[in-house]
Short mmCIF file of C-alpha atoms in Angstrom, two decimals:
data_model
loop_
_atom_site.label_atom_id
_atom_site.label_comp_id
_atom_site.label_asym_id
_atom_site.label_seq_id
_atom_site.Cartn_x
_atom_site.Cartn_y
_atom_site.Cartn_z
CA UNK E 1 -4.52 -1.50 -4.64
CA UNK E 2 -4.37 -1.13 -8.19
CA UNK E 3 -6.08 -3.64 -10.52
CA UNK E 4 -2.49 -4.14 -11.95
CA UNK E 5 -1.31 -5.07 -8.58
CA UNK E 6 -4.27 -7.33 -7.92
CA UNK E 7 -3.70 -9.16 -11.30
CA UNK E 8 0.14 -9.67 -10.45
CA UNK E 9 -1.07 -11.05 -7.10
CA UNK E 10 -3.53 -13.48 -8.64
CA UNK E 11 -1.22 -14.58 -11.46
CA UNK E 12 1.44 -15.30 -8.52
CA UNK E 13 -1.08 -17.32 -6.81
CA UNK E 14 -1.90 -19.42 -9.91
CA UNK E 15 2.00 -19.95 -10.32
CA UNK E 16 2.14 -21.40 -7.13
CA UNK E 17 -1.03 -23.53 -7.64
CA UNK E 18 0.62 -24.99 -10.77
CA UNK E 19 3.89 -25.54 -9.11
CA UNK E 20 2.36 -27.26 -6.21
CA UNK E 21 0.19 -29.48 -8.80
CA UNK E 22 3.52 -30.47 -10.17
CA UNK E 23 4.81 -31.33 -6.84
CA UNK E 24 2.00 -33.37 -5.70
CA UNK E 25 1.96 -35.22 -9.09
CA UNK E 26 5.74 -36.25 -8.28
CA UNK E 27 4.98 -37.80 -4.74
CA UNK E 28 8.25 -36.02 -3.62
CA UNK E 29 7.54 -35.19 -0.11
CA UNK E 30 10.20 -32.58 0.31
CA UNK E 31 9.20 -30.67 -2.93
CA UNK E 32 5.50 -30.82 -1.72
CA UNK E 33 6.24 -29.52 1.74
CA UNK E 34 8.26 -26.76 0.23
CA UNK E 35 5.48 -25.07 -1.16
CA UNK E 36 3.95 -24.31 2.36
CA UNK E 37 4.64 -21.78 4.62
CA UNK E 38 6.35 -22.89 7.94
CA UNK E 39 3.07 -22.67 9.92
CA UNK E 40 0.60 -23.60 7.20
CA UNK E 41 -2.53 -25.61 7.77
CA UNK E 42 -4.18 -28.24 5.41
CA UNK E 43 -7.54 -29.65 6.06
CA UNK E 44 -8.12 -32.63 3.88
CA UNK E 45 -11.48 -34.56 3.81
CA UNK E 46 -9.86 -38.01 4.35
CA UNK E 47 -7.60 -37.17 7.26
CA UNK E 48 -9.31 -36.67 10.88
CA UNK E 49 -7.05 -34.15 11.88
CA UNK E 50 -5.41 -30.92 10.52
CA UNK E 51 -1.87 -30.71 9.21
CA UNK E 52 -0.26 -27.82 10.70
CA UNK E 53 3.48 -26.78 10.03
CA UNK E 54 5.81 -27.61 6.96
CA UNK E 55 7.17 -30.51 8.99
CA UNK E 56 4.04 -32.08 9.46
CA UNK E 57 2.99 -31.95 6.06
CA UNK E 58 6.37 -33.25 4.84
CA UNK E 59 5.96 -36.11 7.25
CA UNK E 60 2.48 -36.78 5.95
CA UNK E 61 3.68 -36.48 2.45
CA UNK E 62 6.80 -39.01 2.99
CA UNK E 63 4.73 -41.61 5.11
CA UNK E 64 1.02 -41.47 4.24
CA UNK E 65 0.44 -39.65 1.05
CA UNK E 66 0.50 -42.73 -1.23
CA UNK E 67 -1.48 -44.78 1.24
CA UNK E 68 -4.35 -42.20 2.03
CA UNK E 69 -4.56 -41.09 -1.82
CA UNK E 70 -4.97 -44.62 -2.96
CA UNK E 71 -8.67 -44.39 -3.73
CA UNK E 72 -7.78 -41.58 -6.10
CA UNK E 73 -5.47 -43.63 -8.22
CA UNK E 74 -6.28 -45.86 -11.14
CA UNK E 75 -5.16 -49.47 -11.44
CA UNK E 76 -1.51 -48.60 -12.60
CA UNK E 77 -1.26 -46.32 -9.43
CA UNK E 78 -1.45 -43.26 -11.01
CA UNK E 79 -3.53 -40.12 -10.30
CA UNK E 80 -3.64 -38.11 -13.44
CA UNK E 81 -6.07 -35.29 -12.56
CA UNK E 82 -8.06 -33.11 -15.08
CA UNK E 83 -8.43 -29.68 -13.71
CA UNK E 84 -11.98 -28.56 -14.43
CA UNK E 85 -11.41 -25.12 -12.89
CA UNK E 86 -7.82 -23.53 -11.98
CA UNK E 87 -8.59 -20.10 -10.98
CA UNK E 88 -7.61 -17.32 -8.62
CA UNK E 89 -8.79 -14.09 -7.00
CA UNK E 90 -5.72 -12.27 -5.38
CA UNK E 91 -4.31 -14.58 -2.72
CA UNK E 92 -7.15 -16.94 -2.78
CA UNK E 93 -7.24 -19.92 -5.22
CA UNK E 94 -9.77 -22.50 -6.35
CA UNK E 95 -9.45 -25.50 -8.22
CA UNK E 96 -12.02 -28.49 -9.08
CA UNK E 97 -10.39 -31.80 -10.23
CA UNK E 98 -11.50 -34.99 -11.62
CA UNK E 99 -9.55 -38.33 -11.36
CA UNK E 100 -9.60 -41.11 -13.96
CA UNK E 101 -11.19 -43.31 -11.18
CA UNK E 102 -13.99 -40.91 -11.25
CA UNK E 103 -13.19 -39.11 -7.88
CA UNK E 104 -13.80 -35.68 -7.92
CA UNK E 105 -12.37 -32.85 -5.75
CA UNK E 106 -12.06 -29.33 -4.95
CA UNK E 107 -9.05 -27.56 -3.16
CA UNK E 108 -8.99 -23.99 -2.08
CA UNK E 109 -5.83 -21.93 -1.19
CA UNK E 110 -4.65 -18.67 0.78
CA UNK E 111 -1.08 -17.97 -0.86
CA UNK E 112 0.97 -15.31 -0.24
CA UNK E 113 4.66 -14.33 -0.83
CA UNK E 114 5.07 -17.54 -3.02
CA UNK E 115 3.79 -19.82 0.02
CA UNK E 116 0.62 -21.70 0.91
CA UNK E 117 -0.39 -20.45 4.24
CA UNK E 118 -3.91 -22.58 4.03
CA UNK E 119 -5.25 -25.24 2.24
CA UNK E 120 -8.56 -27.36 2.09
CA UNK E 121 -8.85 -30.57 -0.13
CA UNK E 122 -12.31 -32.21 -0.20
CA UNK E 123 -12.45 -35.27 -2.40
CA UNK E 124 -15.47 -37.61 -3.08
CA UNK E 125 -14.87 -40.97 -4.21
#
């Protein structure tokens, strides 16, 4: 793979991460789930089981996202993240986020063909 090909993949990974950050901020379950591959897996520090598959991710986003992210929101119910690090290396993405509540977190991604295949999200409240 040439450096140009690698850079294009890194840029694509960052574009998906940016799109996903915007979808997550919207709280729209369908929009959030649309970023994931059909068989994607998410591991989130405040959930006791993996989310496996786009349908499970959409169900979680529709039914649990607001409640389970409550500790990450300010008094007005908003979670305006400040991205301290937003980077990629080929198909792999990494971000560090800080929220107005003082909560901090990291997320890692494996992205291929414009879809998230795997994600980890770890937050410290």
